[in-house]
Coordinates of C-alpha atoms (C1' of nucleotides) in Angstrom, one line a residue:
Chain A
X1096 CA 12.5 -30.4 40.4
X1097 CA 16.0 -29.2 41.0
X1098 CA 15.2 -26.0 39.8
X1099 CA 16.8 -23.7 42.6
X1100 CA 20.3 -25.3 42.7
X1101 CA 23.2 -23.9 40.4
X1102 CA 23.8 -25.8 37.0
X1103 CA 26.2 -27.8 38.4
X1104 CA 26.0 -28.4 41.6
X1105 CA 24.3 -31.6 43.3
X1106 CA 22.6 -31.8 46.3
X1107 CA 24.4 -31.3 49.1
X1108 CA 27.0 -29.1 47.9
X1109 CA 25.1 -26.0 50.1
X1110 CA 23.4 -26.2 53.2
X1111 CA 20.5 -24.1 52.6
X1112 CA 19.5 -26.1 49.0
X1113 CA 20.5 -29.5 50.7
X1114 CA 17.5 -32.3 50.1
X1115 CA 17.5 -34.2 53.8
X1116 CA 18.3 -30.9 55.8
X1117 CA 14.7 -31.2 57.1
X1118 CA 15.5 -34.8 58.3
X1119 CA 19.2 -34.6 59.4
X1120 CA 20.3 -33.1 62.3
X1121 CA 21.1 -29.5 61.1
X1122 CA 17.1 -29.1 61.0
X1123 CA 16.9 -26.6 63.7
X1124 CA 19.3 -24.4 61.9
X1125 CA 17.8 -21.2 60.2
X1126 CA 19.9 -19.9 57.3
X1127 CA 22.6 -18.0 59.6
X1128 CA 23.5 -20.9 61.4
X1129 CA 23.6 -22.9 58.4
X1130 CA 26.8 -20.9 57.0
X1131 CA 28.7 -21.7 60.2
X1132 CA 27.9 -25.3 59.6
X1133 CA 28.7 -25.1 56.0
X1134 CA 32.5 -24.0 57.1
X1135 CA 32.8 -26.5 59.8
X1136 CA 31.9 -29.2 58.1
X1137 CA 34.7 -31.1 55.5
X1138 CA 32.7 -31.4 52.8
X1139 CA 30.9 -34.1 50.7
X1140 CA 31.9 -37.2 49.8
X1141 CA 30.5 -40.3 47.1
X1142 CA 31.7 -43.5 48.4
X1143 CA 30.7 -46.1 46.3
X1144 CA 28.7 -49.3 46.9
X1145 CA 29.9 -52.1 48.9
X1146 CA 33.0 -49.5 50.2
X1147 CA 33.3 -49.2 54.3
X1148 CA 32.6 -45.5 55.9
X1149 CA 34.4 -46.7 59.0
X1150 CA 34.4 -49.9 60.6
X1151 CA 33.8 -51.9 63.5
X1152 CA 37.3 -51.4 66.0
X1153 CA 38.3 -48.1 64.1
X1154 CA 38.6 -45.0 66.0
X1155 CA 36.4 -43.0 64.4
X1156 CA 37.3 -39.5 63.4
X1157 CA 34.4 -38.3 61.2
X1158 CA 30.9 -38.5 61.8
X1159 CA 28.0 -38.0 58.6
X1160 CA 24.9 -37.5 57.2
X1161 CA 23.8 -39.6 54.7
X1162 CA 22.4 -37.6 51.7
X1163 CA 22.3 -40.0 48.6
X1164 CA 21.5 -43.7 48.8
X1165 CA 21.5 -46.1 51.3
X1166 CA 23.9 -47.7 53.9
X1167 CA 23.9 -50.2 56.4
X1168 CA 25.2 -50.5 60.1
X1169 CA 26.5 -53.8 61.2
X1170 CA 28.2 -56.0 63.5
X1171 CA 30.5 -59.2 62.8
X1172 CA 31.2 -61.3 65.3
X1173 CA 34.9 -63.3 65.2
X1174 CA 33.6 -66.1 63.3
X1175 CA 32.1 -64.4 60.2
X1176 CA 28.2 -64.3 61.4
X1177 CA 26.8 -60.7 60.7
X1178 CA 23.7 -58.7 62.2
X1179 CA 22.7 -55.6 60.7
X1180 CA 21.5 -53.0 63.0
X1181 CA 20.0 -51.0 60.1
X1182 CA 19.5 -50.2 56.7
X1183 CA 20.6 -46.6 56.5
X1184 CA 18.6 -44.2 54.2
X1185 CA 19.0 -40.4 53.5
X1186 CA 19.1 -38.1 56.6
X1187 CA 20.6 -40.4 59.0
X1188 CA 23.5 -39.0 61.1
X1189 CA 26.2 -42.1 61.3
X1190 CA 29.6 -42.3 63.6
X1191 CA 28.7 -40.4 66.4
X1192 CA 30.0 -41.9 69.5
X1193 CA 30.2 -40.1 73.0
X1194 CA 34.0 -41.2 73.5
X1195 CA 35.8 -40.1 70.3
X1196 CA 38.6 -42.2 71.7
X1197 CA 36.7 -45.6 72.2
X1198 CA 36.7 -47.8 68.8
X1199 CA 33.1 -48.2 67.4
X1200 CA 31.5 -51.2 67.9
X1201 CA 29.8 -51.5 64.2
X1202 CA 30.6 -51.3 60.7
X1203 CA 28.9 -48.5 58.5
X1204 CA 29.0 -49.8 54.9
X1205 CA 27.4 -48.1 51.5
X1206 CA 24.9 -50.5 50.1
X1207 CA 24.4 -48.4 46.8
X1208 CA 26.3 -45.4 45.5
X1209 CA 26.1 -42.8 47.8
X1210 CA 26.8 -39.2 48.9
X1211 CA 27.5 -38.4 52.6
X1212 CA 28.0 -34.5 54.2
X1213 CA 31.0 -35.0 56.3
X1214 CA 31.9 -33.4 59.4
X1215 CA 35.3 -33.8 61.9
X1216 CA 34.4 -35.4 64.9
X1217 CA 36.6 -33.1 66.3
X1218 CA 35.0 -29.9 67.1
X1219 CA 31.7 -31.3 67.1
X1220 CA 31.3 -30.4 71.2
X1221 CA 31.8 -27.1 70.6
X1222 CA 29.6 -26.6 67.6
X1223 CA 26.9 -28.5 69.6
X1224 CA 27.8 -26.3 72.3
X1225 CA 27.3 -22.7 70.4
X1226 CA 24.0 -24.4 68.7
X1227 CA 22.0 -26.1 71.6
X1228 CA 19.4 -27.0 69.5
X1229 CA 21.4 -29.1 67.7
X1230 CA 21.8 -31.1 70.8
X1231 CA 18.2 -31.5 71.6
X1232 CA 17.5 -32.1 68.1
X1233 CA 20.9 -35.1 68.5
X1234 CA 18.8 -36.7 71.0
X1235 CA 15.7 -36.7 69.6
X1236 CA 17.4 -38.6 67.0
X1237 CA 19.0 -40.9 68.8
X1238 CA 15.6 -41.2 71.1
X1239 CA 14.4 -42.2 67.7
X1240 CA 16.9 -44.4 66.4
X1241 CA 17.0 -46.2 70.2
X1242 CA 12.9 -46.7 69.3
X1243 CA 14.0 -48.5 66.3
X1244 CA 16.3 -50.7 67.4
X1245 CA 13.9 -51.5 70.4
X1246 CA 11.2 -52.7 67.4
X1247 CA 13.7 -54.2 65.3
X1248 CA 14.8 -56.2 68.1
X1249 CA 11.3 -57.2 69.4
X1250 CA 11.1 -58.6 65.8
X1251 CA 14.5 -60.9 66.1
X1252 CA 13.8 -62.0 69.3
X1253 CA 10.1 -62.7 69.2
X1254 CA 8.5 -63.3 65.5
X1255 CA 8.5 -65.9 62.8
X1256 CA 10.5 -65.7 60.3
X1257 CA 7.4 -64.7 57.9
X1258 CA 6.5 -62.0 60.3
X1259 CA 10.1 -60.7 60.6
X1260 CA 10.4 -60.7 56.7
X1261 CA 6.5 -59.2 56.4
X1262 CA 7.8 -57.1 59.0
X1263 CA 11.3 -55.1 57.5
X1264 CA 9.4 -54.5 54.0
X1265 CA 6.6 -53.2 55.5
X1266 CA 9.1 -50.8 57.4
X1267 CA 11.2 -50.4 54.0
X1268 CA 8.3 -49.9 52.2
X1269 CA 6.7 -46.8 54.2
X1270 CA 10.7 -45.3 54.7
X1271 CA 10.8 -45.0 50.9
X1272 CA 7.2 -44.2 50.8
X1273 CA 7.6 -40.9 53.0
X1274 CA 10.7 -39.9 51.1
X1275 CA 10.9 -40.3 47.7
X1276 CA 9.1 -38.1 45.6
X1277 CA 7.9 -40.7 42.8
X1278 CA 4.3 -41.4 42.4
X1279 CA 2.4 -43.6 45.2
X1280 CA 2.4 -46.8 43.4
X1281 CA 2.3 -49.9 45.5
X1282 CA 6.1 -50.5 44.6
X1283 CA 9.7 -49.3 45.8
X1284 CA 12.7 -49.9 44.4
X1285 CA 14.9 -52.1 46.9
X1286 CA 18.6 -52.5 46.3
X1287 CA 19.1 -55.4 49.0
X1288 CA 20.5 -58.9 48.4
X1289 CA 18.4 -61.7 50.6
X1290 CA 21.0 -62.1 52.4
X1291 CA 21.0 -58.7 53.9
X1292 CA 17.3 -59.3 54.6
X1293 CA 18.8 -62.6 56.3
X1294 CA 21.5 -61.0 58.0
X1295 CA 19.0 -58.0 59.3
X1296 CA 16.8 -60.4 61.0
X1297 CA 18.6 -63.5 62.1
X1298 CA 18.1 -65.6 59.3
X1299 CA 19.8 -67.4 56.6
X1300 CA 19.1 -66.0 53.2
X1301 CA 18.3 -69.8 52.0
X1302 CA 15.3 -69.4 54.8
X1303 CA 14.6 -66.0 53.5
X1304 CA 14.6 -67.2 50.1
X1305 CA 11.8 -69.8 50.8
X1306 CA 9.9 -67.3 53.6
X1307 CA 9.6 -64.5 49.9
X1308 CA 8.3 -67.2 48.2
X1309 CA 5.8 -68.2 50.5
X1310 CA 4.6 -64.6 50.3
X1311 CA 4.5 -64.3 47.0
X1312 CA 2.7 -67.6 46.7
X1313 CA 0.1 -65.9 49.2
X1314 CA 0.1 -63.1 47.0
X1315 CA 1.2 -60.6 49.6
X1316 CA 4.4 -59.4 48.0
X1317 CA 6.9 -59.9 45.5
X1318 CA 10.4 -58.8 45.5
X1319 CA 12.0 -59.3 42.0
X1320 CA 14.5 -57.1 39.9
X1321 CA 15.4 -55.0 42.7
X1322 CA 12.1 -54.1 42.9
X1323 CA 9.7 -54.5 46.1
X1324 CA 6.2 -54.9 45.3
X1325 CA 3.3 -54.7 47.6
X1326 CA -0.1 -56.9 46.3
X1327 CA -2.3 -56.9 49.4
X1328 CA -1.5 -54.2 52.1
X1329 CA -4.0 -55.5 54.4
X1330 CA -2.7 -59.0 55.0
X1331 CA 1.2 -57.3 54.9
X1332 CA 0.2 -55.3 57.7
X1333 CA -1.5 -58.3 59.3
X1334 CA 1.1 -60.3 59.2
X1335 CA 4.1 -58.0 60.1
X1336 CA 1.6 -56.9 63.2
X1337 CA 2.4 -53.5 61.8
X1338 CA 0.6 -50.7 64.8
X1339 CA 0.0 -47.4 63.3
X1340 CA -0.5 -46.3 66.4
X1341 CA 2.7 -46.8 68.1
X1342 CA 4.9 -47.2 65.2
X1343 CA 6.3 -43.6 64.4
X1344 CA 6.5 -43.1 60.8
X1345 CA 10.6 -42.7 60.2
X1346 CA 12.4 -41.4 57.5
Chain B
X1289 CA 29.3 -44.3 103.7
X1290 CA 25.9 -42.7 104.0
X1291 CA 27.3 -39.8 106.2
X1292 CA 26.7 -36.9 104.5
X1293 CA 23.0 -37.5 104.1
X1294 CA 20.4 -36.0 106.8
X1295 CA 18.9 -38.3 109.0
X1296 CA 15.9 -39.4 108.0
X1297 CA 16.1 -38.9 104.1
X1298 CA 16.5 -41.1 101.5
X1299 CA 18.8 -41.7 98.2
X1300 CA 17.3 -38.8 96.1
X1301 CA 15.2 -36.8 98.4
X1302 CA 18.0 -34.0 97.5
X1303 CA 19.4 -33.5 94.2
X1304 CA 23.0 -32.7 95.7
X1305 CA 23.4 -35.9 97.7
X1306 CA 21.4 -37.8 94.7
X1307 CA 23.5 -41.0 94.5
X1308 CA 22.9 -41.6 90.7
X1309 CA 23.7 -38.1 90.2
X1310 CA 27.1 -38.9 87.9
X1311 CA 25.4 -41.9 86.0
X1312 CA 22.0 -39.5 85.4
X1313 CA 20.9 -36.7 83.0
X1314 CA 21.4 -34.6 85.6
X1315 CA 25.4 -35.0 85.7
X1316 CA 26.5 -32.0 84.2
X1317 CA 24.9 -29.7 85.9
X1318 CA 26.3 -27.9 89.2
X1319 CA 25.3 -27.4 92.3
X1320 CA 23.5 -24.4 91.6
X1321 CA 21.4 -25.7 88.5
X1322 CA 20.5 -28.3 90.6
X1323 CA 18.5 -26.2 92.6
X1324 CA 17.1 -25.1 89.1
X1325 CA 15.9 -29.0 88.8
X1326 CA 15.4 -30.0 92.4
X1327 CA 11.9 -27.7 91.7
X1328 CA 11.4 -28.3 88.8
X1329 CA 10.7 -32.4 89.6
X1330 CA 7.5 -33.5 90.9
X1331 CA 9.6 -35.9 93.8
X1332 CA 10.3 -39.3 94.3
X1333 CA 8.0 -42.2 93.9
X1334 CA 8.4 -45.5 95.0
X1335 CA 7.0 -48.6 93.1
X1336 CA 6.5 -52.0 94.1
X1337 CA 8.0 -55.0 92.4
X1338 CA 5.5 -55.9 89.3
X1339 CA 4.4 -52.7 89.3
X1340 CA 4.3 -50.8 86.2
X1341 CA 6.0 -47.0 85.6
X1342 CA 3.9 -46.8 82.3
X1343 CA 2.4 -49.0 79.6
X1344 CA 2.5 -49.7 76.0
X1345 CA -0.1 -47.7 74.3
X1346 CA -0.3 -45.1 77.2
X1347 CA 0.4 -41.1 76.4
X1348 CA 3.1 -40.7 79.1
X1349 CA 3.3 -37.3 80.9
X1350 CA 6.4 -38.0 83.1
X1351 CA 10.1 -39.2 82.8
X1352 CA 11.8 -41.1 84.9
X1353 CA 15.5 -41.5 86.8
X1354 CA 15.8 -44.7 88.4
X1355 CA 16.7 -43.9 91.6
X1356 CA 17.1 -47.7 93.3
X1357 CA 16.4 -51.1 92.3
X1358 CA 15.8 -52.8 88.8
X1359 CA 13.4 -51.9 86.2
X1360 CA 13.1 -53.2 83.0
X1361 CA 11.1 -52.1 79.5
X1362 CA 9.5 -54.3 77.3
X1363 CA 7.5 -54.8 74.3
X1364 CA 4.4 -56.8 74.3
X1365 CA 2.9 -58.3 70.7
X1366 CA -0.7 -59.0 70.8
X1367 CA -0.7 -62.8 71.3
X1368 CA 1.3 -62.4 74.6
X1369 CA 4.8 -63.0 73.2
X1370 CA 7.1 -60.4 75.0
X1371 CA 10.1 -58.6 74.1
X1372 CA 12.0 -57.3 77.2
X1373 CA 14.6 -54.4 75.7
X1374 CA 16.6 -53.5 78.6
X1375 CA 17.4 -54.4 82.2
X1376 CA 17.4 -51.0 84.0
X1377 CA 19.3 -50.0 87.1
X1378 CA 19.7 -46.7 89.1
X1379 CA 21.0 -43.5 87.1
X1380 CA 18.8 -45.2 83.7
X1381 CA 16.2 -42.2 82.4
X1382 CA 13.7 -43.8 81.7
X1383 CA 10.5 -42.5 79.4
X1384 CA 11.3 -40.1 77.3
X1385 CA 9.8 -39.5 73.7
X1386 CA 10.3 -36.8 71.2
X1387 CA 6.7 -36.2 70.6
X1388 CA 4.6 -36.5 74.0
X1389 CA 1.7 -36.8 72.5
X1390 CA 3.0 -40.4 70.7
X1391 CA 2.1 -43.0 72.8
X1392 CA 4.5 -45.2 74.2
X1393 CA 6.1 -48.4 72.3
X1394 CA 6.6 -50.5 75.0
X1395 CA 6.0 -50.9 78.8
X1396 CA 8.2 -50.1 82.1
X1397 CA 8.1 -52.2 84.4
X1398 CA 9.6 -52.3 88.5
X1399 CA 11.4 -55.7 88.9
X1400 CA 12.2 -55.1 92.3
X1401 CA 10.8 -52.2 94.6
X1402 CA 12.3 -49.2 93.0
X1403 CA 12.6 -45.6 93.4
X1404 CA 12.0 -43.4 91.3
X1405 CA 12.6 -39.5 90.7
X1406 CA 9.9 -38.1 88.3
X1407 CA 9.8 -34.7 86.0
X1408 CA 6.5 -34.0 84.3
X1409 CA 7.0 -34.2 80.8
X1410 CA 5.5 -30.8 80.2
X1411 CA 8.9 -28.0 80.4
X1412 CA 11.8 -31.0 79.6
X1413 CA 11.9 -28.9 76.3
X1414 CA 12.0 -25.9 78.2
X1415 CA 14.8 -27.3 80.9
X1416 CA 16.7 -29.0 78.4
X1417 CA 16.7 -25.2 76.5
X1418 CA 18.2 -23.3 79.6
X1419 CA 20.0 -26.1 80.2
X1420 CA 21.8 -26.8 77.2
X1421 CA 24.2 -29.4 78.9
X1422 CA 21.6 -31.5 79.7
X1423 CA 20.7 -31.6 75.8
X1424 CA 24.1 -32.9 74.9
X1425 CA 23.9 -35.1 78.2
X1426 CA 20.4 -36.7 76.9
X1427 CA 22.3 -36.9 73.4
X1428 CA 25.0 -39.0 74.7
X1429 CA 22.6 -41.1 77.4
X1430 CA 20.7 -42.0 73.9
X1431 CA 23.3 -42.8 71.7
X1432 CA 24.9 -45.3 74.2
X1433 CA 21.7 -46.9 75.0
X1434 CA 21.8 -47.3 70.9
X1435 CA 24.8 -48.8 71.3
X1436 CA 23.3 -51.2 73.8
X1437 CA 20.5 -51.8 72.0
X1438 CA 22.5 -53.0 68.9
X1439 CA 24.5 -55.1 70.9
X1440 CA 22.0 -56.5 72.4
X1441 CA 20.6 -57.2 68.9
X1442 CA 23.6 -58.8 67.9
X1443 CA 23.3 -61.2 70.8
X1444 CA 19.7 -62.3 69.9
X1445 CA 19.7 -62.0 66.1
X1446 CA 23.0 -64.1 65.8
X1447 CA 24.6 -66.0 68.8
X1448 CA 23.6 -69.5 70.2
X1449 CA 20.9 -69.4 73.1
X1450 CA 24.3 -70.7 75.5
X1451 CA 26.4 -67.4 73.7
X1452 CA 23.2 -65.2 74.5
X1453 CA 22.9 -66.2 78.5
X1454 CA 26.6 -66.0 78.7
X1455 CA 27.0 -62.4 77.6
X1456 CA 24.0 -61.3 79.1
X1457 CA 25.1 -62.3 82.6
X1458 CA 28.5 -61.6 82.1
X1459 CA 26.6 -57.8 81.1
X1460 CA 24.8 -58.0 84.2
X1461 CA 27.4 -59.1 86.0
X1462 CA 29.7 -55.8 84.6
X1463 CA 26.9 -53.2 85.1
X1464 CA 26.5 -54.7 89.3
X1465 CA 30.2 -54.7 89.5
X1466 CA 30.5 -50.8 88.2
X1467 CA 27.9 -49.3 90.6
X1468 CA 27.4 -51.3 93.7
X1469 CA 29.8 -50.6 96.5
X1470 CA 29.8 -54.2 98.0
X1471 CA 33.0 -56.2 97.8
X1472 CA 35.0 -57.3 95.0
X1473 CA 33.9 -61.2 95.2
X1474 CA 32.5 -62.9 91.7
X1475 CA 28.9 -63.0 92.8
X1476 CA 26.0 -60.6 92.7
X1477 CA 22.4 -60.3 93.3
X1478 CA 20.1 -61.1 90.5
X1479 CA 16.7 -60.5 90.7
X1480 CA 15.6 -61.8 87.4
X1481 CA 13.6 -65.1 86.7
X1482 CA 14.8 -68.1 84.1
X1483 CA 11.1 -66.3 82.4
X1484 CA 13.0 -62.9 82.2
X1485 CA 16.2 -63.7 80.8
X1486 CA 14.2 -65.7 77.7
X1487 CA 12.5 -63.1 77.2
X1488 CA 14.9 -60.7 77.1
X1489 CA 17.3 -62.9 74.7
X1490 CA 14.4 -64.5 72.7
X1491 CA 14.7 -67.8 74.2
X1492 CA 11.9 -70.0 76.1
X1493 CA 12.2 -70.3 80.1
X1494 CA 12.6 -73.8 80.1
X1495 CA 15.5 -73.8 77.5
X1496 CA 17.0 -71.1 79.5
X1497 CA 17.0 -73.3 82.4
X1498 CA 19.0 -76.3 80.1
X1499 CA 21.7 -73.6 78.9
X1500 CA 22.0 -72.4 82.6
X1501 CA 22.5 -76.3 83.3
X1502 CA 24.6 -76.8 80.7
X1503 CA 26.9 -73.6 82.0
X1504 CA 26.8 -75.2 85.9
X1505 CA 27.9 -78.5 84.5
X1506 CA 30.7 -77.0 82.8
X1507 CA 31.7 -75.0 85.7
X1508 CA 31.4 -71.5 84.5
X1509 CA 28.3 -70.1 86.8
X1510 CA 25.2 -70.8 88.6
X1511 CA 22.5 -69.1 89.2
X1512 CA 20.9 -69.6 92.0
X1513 CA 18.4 -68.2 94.9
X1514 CA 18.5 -65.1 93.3
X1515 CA 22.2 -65.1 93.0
X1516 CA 24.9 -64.6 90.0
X1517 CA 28.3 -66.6 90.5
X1518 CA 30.6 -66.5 88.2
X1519 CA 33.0 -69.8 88.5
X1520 CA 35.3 -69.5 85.4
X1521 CA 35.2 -65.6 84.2
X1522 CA 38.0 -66.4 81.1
X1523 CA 35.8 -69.0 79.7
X1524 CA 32.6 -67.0 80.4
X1525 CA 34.1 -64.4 78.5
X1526 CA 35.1 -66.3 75.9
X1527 CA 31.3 -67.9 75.3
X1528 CA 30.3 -64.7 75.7
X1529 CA 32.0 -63.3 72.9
X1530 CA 32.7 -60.4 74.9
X1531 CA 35.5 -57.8 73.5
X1532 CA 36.7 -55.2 76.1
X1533 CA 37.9 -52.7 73.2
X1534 CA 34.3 -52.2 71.7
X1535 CA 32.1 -53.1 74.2
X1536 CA 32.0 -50.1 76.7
X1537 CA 31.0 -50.2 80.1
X1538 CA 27.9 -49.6 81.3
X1539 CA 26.3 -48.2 84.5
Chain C
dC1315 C1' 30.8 -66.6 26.0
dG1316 C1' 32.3 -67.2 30.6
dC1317 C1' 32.5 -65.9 35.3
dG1318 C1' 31.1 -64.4 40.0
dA1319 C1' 27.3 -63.3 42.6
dT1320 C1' 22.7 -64.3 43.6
dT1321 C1' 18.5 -67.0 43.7
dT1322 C1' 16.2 -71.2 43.9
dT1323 C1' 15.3 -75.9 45.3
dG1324 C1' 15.9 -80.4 47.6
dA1325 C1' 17.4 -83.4 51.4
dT1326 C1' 18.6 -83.8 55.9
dC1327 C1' 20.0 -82.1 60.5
dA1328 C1' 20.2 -79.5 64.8
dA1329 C1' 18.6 -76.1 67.9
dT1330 C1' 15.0 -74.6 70.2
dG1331 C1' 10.0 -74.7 71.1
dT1332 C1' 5.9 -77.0 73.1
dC1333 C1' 3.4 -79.7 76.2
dA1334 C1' 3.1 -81.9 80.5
dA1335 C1' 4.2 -83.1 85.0
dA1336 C1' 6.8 -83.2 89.1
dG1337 C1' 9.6 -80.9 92.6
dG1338 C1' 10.8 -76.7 95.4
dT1339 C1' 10.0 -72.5 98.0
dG1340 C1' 8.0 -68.8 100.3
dG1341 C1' 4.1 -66.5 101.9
dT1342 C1' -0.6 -66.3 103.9
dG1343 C1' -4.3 -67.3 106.5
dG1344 C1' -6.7 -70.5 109.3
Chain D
dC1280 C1' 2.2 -74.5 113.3
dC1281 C1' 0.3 -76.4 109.3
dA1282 C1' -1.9 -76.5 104.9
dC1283 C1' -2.5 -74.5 100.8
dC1284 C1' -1.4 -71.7 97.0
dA1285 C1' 1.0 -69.2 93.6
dC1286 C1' 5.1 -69.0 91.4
dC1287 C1' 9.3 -70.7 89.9
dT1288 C1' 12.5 -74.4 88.5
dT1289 C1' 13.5 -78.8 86.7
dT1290 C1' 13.0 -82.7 83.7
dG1291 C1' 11.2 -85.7 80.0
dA1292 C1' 9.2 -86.7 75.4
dC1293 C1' 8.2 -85.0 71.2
dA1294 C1' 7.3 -81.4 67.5
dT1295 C1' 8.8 -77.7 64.6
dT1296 C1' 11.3 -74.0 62.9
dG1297 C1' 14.9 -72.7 60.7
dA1298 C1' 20.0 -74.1 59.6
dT1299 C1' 23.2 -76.7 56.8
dC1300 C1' 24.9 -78.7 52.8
dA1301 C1' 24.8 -79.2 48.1
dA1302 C1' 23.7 -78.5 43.5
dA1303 C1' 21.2 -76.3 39.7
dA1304 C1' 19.3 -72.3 37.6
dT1305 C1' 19.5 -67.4 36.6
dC1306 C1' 21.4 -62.9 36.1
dG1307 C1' 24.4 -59.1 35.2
dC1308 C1' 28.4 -58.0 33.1
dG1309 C1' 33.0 -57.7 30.9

DNA sequence: CGCGATTTTGATCAATGTCAAAGGTGGTGG
DNA sequence: CCACCACCTTTGACATTGATCAAAATCGCG
């Protein structure tokens, strides 16, 4: 499968071979443009799990795209209590602020392992500014991303704690889904502790504990190992009150 | 103050005496593009209070600046429980999707008469293209309504339903205080019901109405006829959990 | 084997929801 | 001008969801 990249090179490493281009934002570009990028950009970095790509109060100086594993996004509040925005999977564009000066309101943190494509936030104006279409294509990601927050939030605010937890797997489940090349088997491999699942939906992970096993005593789901695994679609979509129709497959 | 308009029109009949001009997507343009736009719009609308600017489920063909009054978007689950995302006041753009054939998530909706300046749909691309200012306008407009949305979030996934009402009026409070010319006092017109601020923060009406007790009793606001006053702004800002350094303003 | 992190379970508690009814309040039409 | 109506606010009694506290079981790992 990795048969046109160099021996030794791993994704990322060029533009025109990298995996998410077709996700990220640099999916206007045609090969040309592409080598510009390539030079602007700083490079790529692995940042291992659990370690902080900037955080909440930082000025930020860097902004990335997330090519290997996933990340999170999340707020603290003085007291210790956590929400998680979103779990971060490859091809999302993280950091970008309007005012480079203003500190960033959330924390972007690696999850697993992962490789990000990093680029100065300096500059990035002008590079917008000689490729407009990376503009249009910026806000049509960040259209996007505002869509997703509007439906994770319609979740917090309004469901039951079984239909919030129905809910993020379902969404999990049908990121990975679109993704990842391996097979179409009804599981996905889910590297998230309950208490992220908790902390991304306004719950405790003691109540997300006892919601999973509800689930799995329903035989909806099970989540086990790491591993998420879907038993009956139908009532999972049911319950999360999953719309096909208005809920735009994301990647 | 309204001196330099003609007699006889109103806020937004013109593009170059628009009065959201500076807040909208039209801001970077000059006075000559504006021109460009001004023919491009299909005119100003106005909608009565309750009315809707689209719907849930509908294809929309047109985008929206909010010219006057307050708007606000929501999400409706099938069982009647709503979501409302986002109190919307004059500059907000309002209606925009990447794909216009997608139909909407969630529903606009005029909480007061509004006016409204509308664009078909059909030719943003093609604006945004030989405008590519406006692009990286839109991009920016996006990302801090993002930014709002995660906050926002934050509030409802992981503060107290008094923490919740706090910041959101203190919000509303900010966003009146930024763009309305009238006085400096520490009171503002609020058009909202108990109804709509649960539903916005994922709270009931009637346990709204207790927290907004609860805040009256300990002499930090009322609410009442319609109006905002703020009684004890340190301590407001305090239950709020409202930080100056990450939480930028908002028009 | 031992340790830290995570999951699981139980017992109890608190925050918020539900249901119901009683006041306003403003608008409308007779 | 009054009566009525729709809508909103306010309050009470009670129900429920999900939080909290605590401890045991399990797991990955050095």
């Amino acid at each position: 499968m990795a048969g046109q990249r160099t021996a030794g090179t791993k994704p990322g490493d060029f533009c025109a071979q990298c995996g998410v281009r077709n996700q990220a934002v640099c999916a206007p570009l045609d090969i040309d443009e592409l080598a510009v990028v390539e030079s602007f950009r700083s490079g790529v970095r692995a940042v291992p799990a659990g370690a902080e790509l900037f955080a909440q109060g930082e000025v930020n100086t860097r902004v990335y795209t997330l090519l290997e594993g996933w990340a999170m996004l999340y707020e603290t509040l003085e007291d210790g209590r956590r929400q998680i925005m979103e779990f971060c999977l490859p091809g999302a564009f993280l950091g970008f602020q309007i005012d480079p000066e203003r500190p960033i309101a959330y924390t972007a943190q690696a999850i697993s392992d992962i490789r990000v494509c990093t680029f100065p936030r300096k500059g990035l104006e002008e590079l917008f500014h000689e490729k407009p279409d990376m503009s249009f294509r910026m806000a049509c990601i960040a259209t996007r991303e505002q869509n997703f927050a509007f439906q994770h939030l319609t979740s917090v605010g309004r469901r039951t704690a079984q239909e919030r937890v129905a809910n993020l797997l379902l969404e999990l489940f049908l990121r990975i889904r679109l993704t990842s090349p391996d097979g179409a088997g009804h599981a996905i491999r889910l590297p998230l502790t309950q208490e992220h699942i908790g902390d991304a939906l306004g719950l405790t992970s003691v109540h997300v504990n006892r919601t999973l096993r509800a689930l799995r005593e329903d035989g909806i789901l099970t989540v086990r190992d790491g591993v998420l695994r879907i038993m009956d679609a139908d009532r999972l979509v049911e319950i999360a009150g999953y719309d096909p129709k208005v809920h735009e497959p994301r990647t």
